[in-house]
Structure formats: structure tokens, C-alpha cells
Amino acid sequence: MTSSPIECGIGYLHVLLIDDHIIFRRGLRQVLLAKFPDLAIVEVGTAQEGLDALGQQKFDLVFLDLNLPDKPGIQFLKEVNGLGYTVPIIVLSVFSEKEFGIRVLQAHGASYLRKDCSNEELYRCVQVVCGGQKHVSDTLGEQLAESVAGGLDALGPYHSLSNREIEILHLFAMGNKPMEIANLLSLSVKTVSSHRTRLLEKLNLRTTAELIRYAIKSELYDNSQ
């Protein structure tokens, strides 16, 4: 896209949209351009394409979906941070804030919003994040208060999972077999099986089918995609 970027408090704004659904990306583009008509936007559909884009040009803001086809969004956040990129990342997802919001902030995300948020909240989030601050929605603020008051146990068993366990839970929920997960994460099948066993123990479940149902019921995975 060749249009001029728009000034947004801290300078000119170039935006990267990372979501595997073209229709959603186009909708988000329209919503953003309605408020910021000169925005410079690049769209990609996978985490790897997002990493490639970040390596090719400088962005001022990234919008990220958590449920990407090649790797979980949380893992993308970790990799971006590990590579030394400081671009603020707003996560927009169908998943519940109660399970993912704090995880996103811990992984150096700038904000977490559900995809059904209002345009006004989205615009407010952009302005706050472009001003160099974290944006916390009312719902996520309540979760943060609970975590301070009662610790992670007050937020449910999901928050006891490691980042690797979260990756594997998501990949199982997406229908991947242990061998496929091992190949995707460069692990042995034995290691994947060990993580699966720990997932079952931590979540008090018995089978892989129950893991998948847990992920869907808790809105940790959107099986409609």
C-alpha cells in the first residue's frame, strides 16, 4: 500500500495486520481507515509472514490474532520479543480475556481485545498504545485485580500451564496428532506425549478428546474457523 501514513501521537503510523482470515483483515482495515484515513497498512495471514514483514520494514503497530495456522499467537509474541523488536502488539481475538489477557501482557503484548469490541474501544486502545502505554480493558482489569488478590489459582488451572504446554494444547485442539505436533515444534514424539500427560494432570482430564473439549468450552480455541 502506498498511501501516506498518519500521525498518531508518537509519529507516523505504519500498521501490520496478522490474521489468517482475509474477510476479518479487510473489515479491520476499513474500521481503522474510517478513523485514520491515511493509515499505511500491510496484511499477512501467518505468524511466519508476520516475522518476515517485521524483518523487512519498520512498523509502529501490529494487530495479532492468537489462532494462527502455523503457531499460537503467544509463541509469536515471545519470538518477536526475543528478536529484539519493540513494536507494540495489540492482540485481537475471539478467545476469552479471562484466560488469555494476562498471558498476552506477560508475553509483552500491548493490549488484549476481543474481536467483538466496539469501534470506540478499538480506537481508544490504538491511541493509548501509540502513546507508549499498555491498554487494559475493563474485563482484563478485573482479572488483574483477581490475580493480585488471590494469585494465579484464582484465575483457574489454565494459568498454571507453561508456554510450551499452551502451544501443545492449542495444536491438539486444532486436530494435530502427536507426530504432527512434534514436527511443528521440532520436538520428539516422546516429549510431546510427556507434555500431554502433564496437561491432563494439571487440568484434571483423562483423554485427548477431553483436552480438545476443554479448549473449546473455555474459549481457548475457536473450532468454527
XYZ file of N, CA and C in Angstrom:
675
model
N 0.850 -1.187 0.000
C 0.000 0.000 0.000
C 0.883 1.232 0.000
N 0.549 2.236 -0.798
C 1.426 3.376 -0.987
C 0.918 4.661 -0.357
N -0.238 4.634 0.309
C -0.774 5.860 0.890
C 0.117 6.350 2.026
N 0.038 7.648 2.304
C 0.859 8.243 3.357
C 0.400 7.764 4.720
N 1.335 7.489 5.635
C 0.944 7.109 6.989
C 0.376 8.301 7.734
N -0.333 8.016 8.800
C -0.972 9.087 9.570
C -0.205 9.345 10.849
N -0.197 10.566 11.294
C 0.441 10.895 12.567
C -0.473 10.459 13.695
N 0.103 9.813 14.715
C -0.717 9.272 15.805
C -0.019 9.484 17.140
N 0.207 10.719 17.501
C 0.739 11.000 18.822
C 2.242 10.842 18.938
N 2.785 9.693 18.524
C 4.218 9.444 18.677
C 4.930 9.442 17.327
N 4.326 9.941 16.298
C 4.948 9.956 14.979
C 4.035 9.334 13.944
N 4.633 8.892 12.868
C 3.839 8.311 11.784
C 3.576 6.834 12.030
N 2.386 6.394 11.620
C 1.926 5.056 11.988
C 1.848 4.138 10.776
N 2.681 3.102 10.774
C 2.585 2.018 9.805
C 2.093 0.790 10.574
N 1.095 0.124 10.042
C 0.417 -0.947 10.774
C 0.538 -2.276 10.040
N 0.776 -3.335 10.805
C 0.808 -4.699 10.283
C -0.362 -5.478 10.865
N -1.193 -6.066 10.008
C -2.313 -6.903 10.435
C -1.949 -8.361 10.200
N -1.974 -9.173 11.258
C -1.652 -10.598 11.146
C -2.879 -11.408 11.534
N -3.553 -11.956 10.552
C -4.766 -12.755 10.779
C -4.977 -13.614 9.543
N -5.314 -14.887 9.747
C -5.455 -15.777 8.596
C -6.799 -15.652 7.893
N -7.687 -14.808 8.381
C -8.988 -14.618 7.748
C -9.004 -13.303 6.979
N -9.026 -13.416 5.656
C -8.963 -12.231 4.797
C -10.135 -11.299 5.061
N -11.321 -11.866 5.250
C -12.504 -11.032 5.466
C -12.348 -10.209 6.739
N -11.831 -10.825 7.805
C -11.632 -10.065 9.043
C -10.591 -8.972 8.843
N -9.491 -9.302 8.167
C -8.456 -8.288 7.938
C -9.017 -7.095 7.171
N -9.816 -7.377 6.157
C -10.389 -6.288 5.365
C -11.368 -5.462 6.192
N -12.126 -6.137 7.058
C -13.042 -5.409 7.931
C -12.299 -4.520 8.905
N -11.231 -5.061 9.501
C -10.427 -4.276 10.439
C -9.779 -3.095 9.721
N -9.297 -3.335 8.523
C -8.713 -2.248 7.733
C -9.718 -1.112 7.551
N -10.956 -1.458 7.193
C -11.981 -0.441 6.964
C -12.298 0.332 8.239
N -12.389 -0.395 9.367
C -12.677 0.262 10.643
C -11.554 1.232 11.012
N -10.315 0.815 10.827
C -9.180 1.680 11.151
C -9.113 2.892 10.225
N -9.337 2.662 8.930
C -9.256 3.763 7.972
C -10.390 4.765 8.150
N -11.505 4.311 8.721
C -12.611 5.240 8.979
C -12.205 6.302 9.998
N -11.296 5.938 10.900
C -10.815 6.873 11.923
C -9.500 7.534 11.503
N -8.650 6.737 10.854
C -7.324 7.200 10.446
C -7.186 7.004 8.932
N -7.720 7.893 8.113
C -7.846 7.663 6.670
C -6.538 7.544 5.902
N -5.431 7.988 6.458
C -4.156 7.922 5.734
C -3.230 6.824 6.252
N -3.797 5.882 6.974
C -3.007 4.807 7.568
C -2.286 3.987 6.491
N -1.071 3.572 6.766
C -0.328 2.664 5.887
C -0.419 1.260 6.467
N -1.082 0.341 5.768
C -1.397 -0.980 6.316
C -0.818 -2.081 5.436
N -0.196 -3.059 6.085
C 0.266 -4.280 5.429
C -0.477 -5.447 6.062
N -0.960 -6.381 5.248
C -1.704 -7.537 5.743
C -0.947 -8.828 5.450
N -0.913 -9.736 6.433
C -0.365 -11.078 6.235
C -1.262 -12.085 6.942
N -1.095 -13.375 6.581
C -2.010 -14.384 7.090
C -1.426 -15.409 8.040
N -0.107 -15.391 8.259
C 0.512 -16.364 9.159
C 1.539 -15.684 10.059
N 1.922 -16.393 11.116
C 2.937 -15.863 12.024
C 4.273 -15.686 11.311
N 4.646 -16.659 10.483
C 5.918 -16.558 9.771
C 5.933 -15.375 8.820
N 4.818 -15.151 8.129
C 4.730 -13.980 7.253
C 4.845 -12.692 8.064
N 4.301 -12.718 9.277
C 4.426 -11.560 10.153
C 5.867 -11.301 10.545
N 6.594 -12.363 10.902
C 8.006 -12.216 11.255
C 8.812 -11.714 10.065
N 8.489 -12.247 8.876
C 9.189 -11.801 7.668
C 8.942 -10.311 7.419
N 7.687 -9.885 7.591
C 7.345 -8.478 7.368
C 8.082 -7.571 8.350
N 8.158 -7.996 9.603
C 8.862 -7.199 10.615
C 10.350 -7.082 10.298
N 10.885 -8.111 9.636
C 12.291 -8.068 9.268
C 12.569 -7.222 8.043
N 11.522 -6.928 7.281
C 11.697 -6.202 6.022
C 11.453 -4.705 6.138
N 10.615 -4.286 7.083
C 10.374 -2.861 7.250
C 9.974 -2.554 8.690
N 10.019 -1.282 9.033
C 9.696 -0.858 10.391
C 8.200 -0.582 10.505
N 7.586 -1.174 11.525
C 6.175 -0.928 11.816
C 6.049 -0.223 13.158
N 4.995 0.573 13.277
C 4.719 1.284 14.518
C 3.688 0.572 15.376
N 2.940 -0.354 14.761
C 1.862 -1.034 15.479
C 1.526 -2.329 14.759
N 1.260 -3.376 15.538
C 0.868 -4.675 14.987
C -0.438 -5.109 15.624
N -1.349 -5.629 14.801
C -2.547 -6.310 15.287
C -2.348 -7.796 15.044
N -2.570 -8.605 16.074
C -2.262 -10.032 16.014
C -3.455 -10.875 16.437
N -3.751 -11.910 15.643
C -4.736 -12.915 16.038
C -4.008 -14.025 16.795
N -4.634 -14.589 17.811
C -3.990 -15.659 18.580
C -4.042 -17.007 17.882
N -5.070 -17.241 17.085
C -5.291 -18.560 16.494
C -4.788 -18.577 15.053
N -3.469 -18.595 14.886
C -2.868 -18.610 13.561
C -2.581 -20.041 13.122
N -2.546 -20.296 11.818
C -2.423 -21.676 11.349
C -1.065 -22.316 11.597
N 0.002 -21.514 11.714
C 1.329 -22.109 11.827
C 1.899 -22.116 13.238
N 1.404 -21.234 14.127
C 1.862 -21.271 15.519
C 0.945 -20.388 16.361
N 0.832 -20.676 17.664
C -0.004 -19.844 18.534
C 0.517 -18.413 18.611
N -0.398 -17.474 18.766
C -0.014 -16.077 18.859
C 0.904 -15.780 20.034
N 0.715 -16.493 21.150
C 1.582 -16.294 22.316
C 3.031 -16.600 21.950
N 3.232 -17.658 21.175
C 4.581 -18.000 20.736
C 5.148 -16.910 19.826
N 4.297 -16.333 18.979
C 4.731 -15.232 18.117
C 5.216 -14.055 18.964
N 4.452 -13.715 20.005
C 4.849 -12.623 20.891
C 6.216 -12.896 21.514
N 6.435 -14.121 21.959
C 7.718 -14.486 22.560
C 8.860 -14.334 21.562
N 8.621 -14.775 20.328
C 9.671 -14.711 19.319
C 9.989 -13.264 18.952
N 8.958 -12.449 18.814
C 9.168 -11.036 18.497
C 10.004 -10.375 19.592
N 9.675 -10.663 20.835
C 10.427 -10.100 21.959
C 11.864 -10.613 21.965
N 12.020 -11.913 21.687
C 13.355 -12.497 21.663
C 14.241 -11.934 20.564
N 13.619 -11.519 19.459
C 14.367 -10.942 18.343
C 14.698 -9.470 18.564
N 14.182 -8.919 19.649
C 14.508 -7.541 19.986
C 13.615 -6.485 19.371
N 12.518 -6.898 18.728
C 11.586 -5.913 18.174
C 10.805 -5.258 19.316
N 10.645 -3.966 19.240
C 9.943 -3.232 20.297
C 8.586 -2.713 19.846
N 8.138 -3.101 18.671
C 6.854 -2.639 18.152
C 5.723 -3.085 19.078
N 4.800 -2.194 19.450
C 3.664 -2.603 20.286
C 2.713 -3.505 19.510
N 2.221 -4.534 20.172
C 1.338 -5.509 19.532
C 0.013 -5.558 20.273
N -1.056 -5.280 19.549
C -2.415 -5.397 20.078
C -2.980 -6.731 19.624
N -3.363 -7.565 20.565
C -3.965 -8.848 20.227
C -5.472 -8.676 20.128
N -6.021 -9.066 18.984
C -7.467 -9.085 18.761
C -7.867 -10.531 18.539
N -8.726 -11.068 19.396
C -9.028 -12.490 19.323
C -10.461 -12.785 19.739
N -10.959 -13.939 19.288
C -12.276 -14.401 19.730
C -12.186 -15.052 21.103
N -10.985 -15.325 21.569
C -10.807 -16.051 22.810
C -11.094 -15.190 24.031
N -11.446 -15.854 25.119
C -11.819 -15.186 26.359
C -10.654 -14.412 26.973
N -10.947 -13.184 27.411
C -9.942 -12.379 28.115
C -9.520 -13.036 29.420
N -10.455 -13.747 30.049
C -10.161 -14.317 31.364
C -9.032 -15.336 31.291
N -8.852 -15.973 30.137
C -7.809 -16.972 30.019
C -6.560 -16.441 29.326
N -6.723 -15.503 28.416
C -5.587 -15.091 27.596
C -5.057 -13.696 27.881
N -5.870 -12.821 28.457
C -5.450 -11.434 28.622
C -4.153 -11.276 29.386
N -4.071 -11.911 30.548
C -2.864 -11.786 31.367
C -1.674 -12.435 30.676
N -1.909 -13.565 30.016
C -0.837 -14.228 29.272
C -0.247 -13.291 28.220
N -1.115 -12.582 27.521
C -0.657 -11.659 26.475
C 0.208 -10.554 27.075
N -0.237 -9.976 28.186
C 0.551 -8.924 28.831
C 1.884 -9.466 29.339
N 1.871 -10.687 29.873
C 3.114 -11.293 30.352
C 4.094 -11.534 29.211
N 3.545 -11.766 28.008
C 4.386 -12.020 26.830
C 4.742 -10.728 26.101
N 4.547 -9.600 26.780
C 4.918 -8.275 26.269
C 3.961 -7.750 25.210
N 2.729 -8.265 25.181
C 1.721 -7.656 24.328
C 1.308 -6.310 24.899
N 0.865 -5.398 24.025
C 0.487 -4.054 24.477
C -0.959 -3.980 24.928
N -1.797 -4.885 24.410
C -3.207 -4.892 24.792
C -3.850 -6.178 24.312
N -4.972 -6.507 24.923
C -5.761 -7.667 24.509
C -7.213 -7.233 24.390
N -7.777 -7.385 23.198
C -9.182 -7.066 22.964
C -9.863 -8.231 22.272
N -11.112 -8.444 22.621
C -11.902 -9.417 21.871
C -12.293 -8.807 20.531
N -12.504 -9.677 19.556
C -12.852 -9.189 18.223
C -14.236 -8.551 18.164
N -15.043 -8.773 19.183
C -16.372 -8.149 19.196
C -16.379 -6.838 19.988
N -15.203 -6.272 20.248
C -15.155 -4.986 20.952
C -15.738 -3.891 20.060
N -16.134 -2.787 20.665
C -16.707 -1.672 19.906
C -15.609 -0.930 19.150
N -16.012 -0.225 18.096
C -15.050 0.597 17.362
C -14.401 1.624 18.275
N -15.206 2.180 19.182
C -14.695 3.212 20.082
C -13.599 2.658 20.988
N -13.801 1.438 21.496
C -12.769 0.853 22.356
C -11.506 0.560 21.552
N -11.679 0.112 20.318
C -10.526 -0.141 19.459
C -9.737 1.141 19.219
N -10.435 2.218 18.883
C -9.757 3.496 18.644
C -9.030 3.983 19.899
N -9.704 3.842 21.047
C -9.097 4.263 22.313
C -7.829 3.451 22.589
N -7.912 2.159 22.309
C -6.763 1.283 22.509
C -5.589 1.726 21.635
N -5.868 2.024 20.372
C -4.810 2.463 19.459
C -4.136 3.726 19.981
N -4.935 4.684 20.431
C -4.375 5.940 20.921
C -3.512 5.722 22.164
N -3.977 4.870 23.079
C -3.218 4.600 24.307
C -1.904 3.906 23.979
N -1.984 2.877 23.140
C -0.793 2.103 22.792
C 0.201 2.946 21.998
N -0.305 3.765 21.079
C 0.589 4.632 20.309
C 1.241 5.688 21.197
N 0.637 5.934 22.346
C 1.227 6.855 23.311
C 2.267 6.205 24.197
N 2.563 4.930 23.924
C 3.617 4.238 24.654
C 3.173 3.539 25.920
N 1.853 3.366 26.107
C 1.344 2.729 27.315
C 0.647 1.409 26.990
N 0.461 0.593 28.018
C -0.359 -0.605 27.890
C -1.828 -0.199 27.964
N -2.655 -0.871 27.180
C -4.096 -0.649 27.272
C -4.726 -1.867 27.923
N -5.514 -1.647 28.965
C -6.176 -2.736 29.686
C -7.675 -2.480 29.670
N -8.435 -3.416 29.109
C -9.890 -3.277 29.081
C -10.458 -3.454 30.483
N -11.716 -3.101 30.665
C -12.349 -3.250 31.980
C -12.345 -4.705 32.426
N -12.662 -5.618 31.487
C -12.702 -7.042 31.832
C -11.330 -7.541 32.245
N -10.314 -7.177 31.493
C -8.959 -7.607 31.823
C -8.491 -6.969 33.123
N -8.914 -5.741 33.375
C -8.571 -5.087 34.633
C -9.092 -5.860 35.826
N -10.304 -6.405 35.701
C -10.874 -7.222 36.772
C -10.044 -8.482 36.988
N -9.580 -9.086 35.887
C -8.760 -10.286 36.002
C -7.429 -9.978 36.688
N -6.844 -8.856 36.356
C -5.591 -8.465 37.005
C -5.794 -8.258 38.500
N -6.925 -7.664 38.856
C -7.230 -7.455 40.273
C -7.376 -8.793 40.987
N -8.031 -9.755 40.333
C -8.200 -11.084 40.928
C -6.851 -11.765 41.114
N -5.963 -11.609 40.126
C -4.658 -12.264 40.226
C -3.840 -11.688 41.375
N -3.982 -10.390 41.616
C -3.275 -9.759 42.737
C -3.862 -10.222 44.065
N -5.193 -10.302 44.109
C -5.866 -10.651 45.362
C -5.717 -12.120 45.723
N -5.853 -12.992 44.712
C -5.864 -14.412 45.019
C -4.787 -15.234 44.367
N -3.885 -14.607 43.623
C -2.851 -15.351 42.924
C -3.415 -16.021 41.686
N -2.561 -16.711 40.949
C -2.984 -17.340 39.706
C -4.017 -18.431 39.927
N -4.038 -19.039 41.115
C -5.029 -20.078 41.382
C -6.440 -19.536 41.263
N -6.619 -18.254 41.554
C -7.948 -17.650 41.475
C -8.424 -17.511 40.042
N -7.503 -17.624 39.088
C -7.856 -17.459 37.680
C -8.106 -18.781 36.976
N -7.932 -19.900 37.662
C -8.211 -21.190 37.051
C -6.942 -21.931 36.665
N -7.069 -23.236 36.376
C -5.901 -24.085 36.116
C -5.125 -23.706 34.870
N -5.765 -23.042 33.910
C -5.072 -22.691 32.669
C -3.811 -21.876 32.941
N -3.855 -21.028 33.950
C -2.724 -20.148 34.231
C -1.561 -20.868 34.896
N -1.733 -22.147 35.210
C -0.616 -22.928 35.735
C 0.182 -23.582 34.610
N -0.301 -23.486 33.376
C 0.359 -24.132 32.248
C 1.564 -23.318 31.788
N 2.585 -24.038 31.348
C 3.749 -23.373 30.766
C 3.414 -22.934 29.342
N 4.247 -22.072 28.784
C 4.021 -21.632 27.410
C 4.074 -22.797 26.429
N 4.975 -23.744 26.665
C 5.054 -24.920 25.792
C 3.787 -25.756 25.900
N 3.272 -25.918 27.113
C 2.030 -26.677 27.286
C 0.862 -25.990 26.587
N 0.846 -24.667 26.606
C -0.202 -23.927 25.902
C -0.107 -24.185 24.405
N 1.107 -24.137 23.860
C 1.296 -24.417 22.437
C 0.737 -25.791 22.079
N 1.089 -26.784 22.880
C 0.682 -28.150 22.573
C -0.817 -28.317 22.743
N -1.399 -27.687 23.753
C -2.855 -27.727 23.924
C -3.550 -27.175 22.684
N -3.074 -26.062 22.183
C -3.692 -25.447 21.005
C -3.538 -26.330 19.774
N -2.381 -26.930 19.619
C -2.155 -27.772 18.448
C -3.004 -29.035 18.502
N -3.196 -29.604 19.688
C -4.133 -30.723 19.821
C -5.543 -30.269 19.467
N -5.935 -29.099 19.969
C -7.284 -28.588 19.712
C -7.520 -28.333 18.228
N -6.455 -28.029 17.491
C -6.563 -27.795 16.052
C -6.619 -29.094 15.260
N -6.550 -30.238 15.969
C -6.685 -31.526 15.301
C -5.380 -32.207 14.949
N -4.258 -31.681 15.437
C -2.962 -32.278 15.124
C -2.707 -33.533 15.955
N -2.048 -34.512 15.347
C -1.626 -35.721 16.037
C -0.256 -35.479 16.684
N 0.130 -36.338 17.656
C 1.427 -36.154 18.323
C 2.606 -36.034 17.360
N 2.634 -36.861 16.314
C 3.728 -36.788 15.347
C 3.747 -35.436 14.637
N 2.571 -34.930 14.285
C 2.477 -33.634 13.610
C 2.937 -32.506 14.533
N 2.522 -32.589 15.799
C 2.942 -31.571 16.770
C 4.453 -31.612 16.960
N 4.998 -32.819 17.040
C 6.444 -32.972 17.192
C 7.183 -32.315 16.028
N 6.685 -32.516 14.820
C 7.325 -31.921 13.641
C 7.198 -30.402 13.646
N 6.028 -29.903 14.029
C 5.798 -28.458 14.036
C 6.685 -27.739 15.048
N 6.916 -28.380 16.197
C 7.663 -27.741 17.279
C 9.106 -28.228 17.396
N 9.516 -29.106 16.453
C 10.876 -29.661 16.475
C 11.162 -30.374 17.793
N 10.198 -31.192 18.214
C 10.327 -31.988 19.428
C 10.227 -33.458 19.069
N 10.587 -34.321 20.008
C 10.361 -35.748 19.815
C 8.918 -36.081 20.170
N 8.414 -37.165 19.622
C 7.057 -37.602 19.949
C 6.963 -37.916 21.440
N 8.039 -38.459 22.008
C 8.056 -38.766 23.439
C 7.879 -37.499 24.269
N 8.534 -36.415 23.866
C 8.405 -35.150 24.597
C 6.987 -34.609 24.500
N 6.398 -34.698 23.317
C 5.011 -34.252 23.140
C 4.086 -35.065 24.033
N 4.309 -36.369 24.092
C 3.476 -37.232 24.933
C 3.627 -36.870 26.410
N 4.839 -36.516 26.824
C 5.062 -36.110 28.215
C 4.307 -34.824 28.533
N 4.333 -33.868 27.600
C 3.585 -32.624 27.796
C 2.085 -32.903 27.853
N 1.631 -33.816 27.010
C 0.207 -34.172 27.016
C -0.185 -34.741 28.374
N 0.661 -35.596 28.936
C 0.385 -36.188 30.246
C 0.294 -35.113 31.324
N 1.218 -34.152 31.283
C 1.185 -33.072 32.274
C -0.053 -32.187 32.092
N -0.452 -31.962 30.847
C -1.675 -31.198 30.587
C -2.882 -31.881 31.217
N -2.985 -33.174 31.016
C -4.112 -33.925 31.569
C -4.115 -33.844 33.092
N -2.933 -33.955 33.693
C -2.844 -33.894 35.156
C -3.230 -32.513 35.677
N -2.686 -31.465 35.077
C -2.948 -30.104 35.558
C -4.406 -29.696 35.381
N -5.024 -30.169 34.303
C -6.406 -29.782 34.012
C -7.412 -30.807 34.519
N -6.904 -31.864 35.179
C -7.757 -32.915 35.738
C -8.621 -33.558 34.652
N -7.984 -33.911 33.545
C -8.664 -34.553 32.425
C -8.044 -35.918 32.183
N -8.685 -36.711 31.305
C -8.215 -38.082 31.113
C -7.765 -38.401 29.698
N -8.351 -37.760 28.691
C -8.066 -38.120 27.308
C -7.791 -36.882 26.450
N -7.237 -37.122 25.271
C -7.010 -36.025 24.328
C -8.325 -35.391 23.908
N -9.357 -36.209 23.753
C -10.679 -35.676 23.389
C -11.176 -34.698 24.450
N -10.921 -35.017 25.726
C -11.320 -34.106 26.803
C -10.491 -32.823 26.760
N -9.220 -32.927 26.374
C -8.393 -31.731 26.215
C -8.995 -30.793 25.172
N -9.405 -31.370 24.050
C -9.978 -30.567 22.968
C -11.284 -29.931 23.417
N -12.124 -30.712 24.098
C -13.402 -30.165 24.579
C -13.159 -29.044 25.590
N -12.151 -29.234 26.443
C -11.815 -28.193 27.423
C -11.421 -26.902 26.711
N -10.580 -27.025 25.695
C -10.107 -25.846 24.969
C -11.258 -25.100 24.314
N -12.192 -25.848 23.730
C -13.327 -25.222 23.043
C -14.310 -24.629 24.047
N -14.634 -25.384 25.091
C -15.595 -24.913 26.092
C -15.091 -23.664 26.799
N -13.797 -23.608 27.055
C -13.216 -22.464 27.762
C -12.881 -21.310 26.824
N -13.245 -21.454 25.554
C -12.973 -20.427 24.538
C -11.475 -20.198 24.373
N -10.709 -21.276 24.550
C -9.275 -21.200 24.315
C -8.963 -21.503 22.862
N -9.935 -22.081 22.157
C -9.765 -22.401 20.748
C -11.097 -22.242 20.066
N -11.086 -21.618 18.897
C -12.311 -21.376 18.144
C -12.428 -22.419 17.045
N -13.275 -23.442 17.233
C -13.389 -24.519 16.260
C -14.283 -24.172 15.092
N -14.768 -22.943 15.021
C -15.594 -22.531 13.883
C -14.741 -22.030 12.735
N -13.434 -21.882 12.970
C -12.571 -21.313 11.943
C -12.084 -22.383 10.998
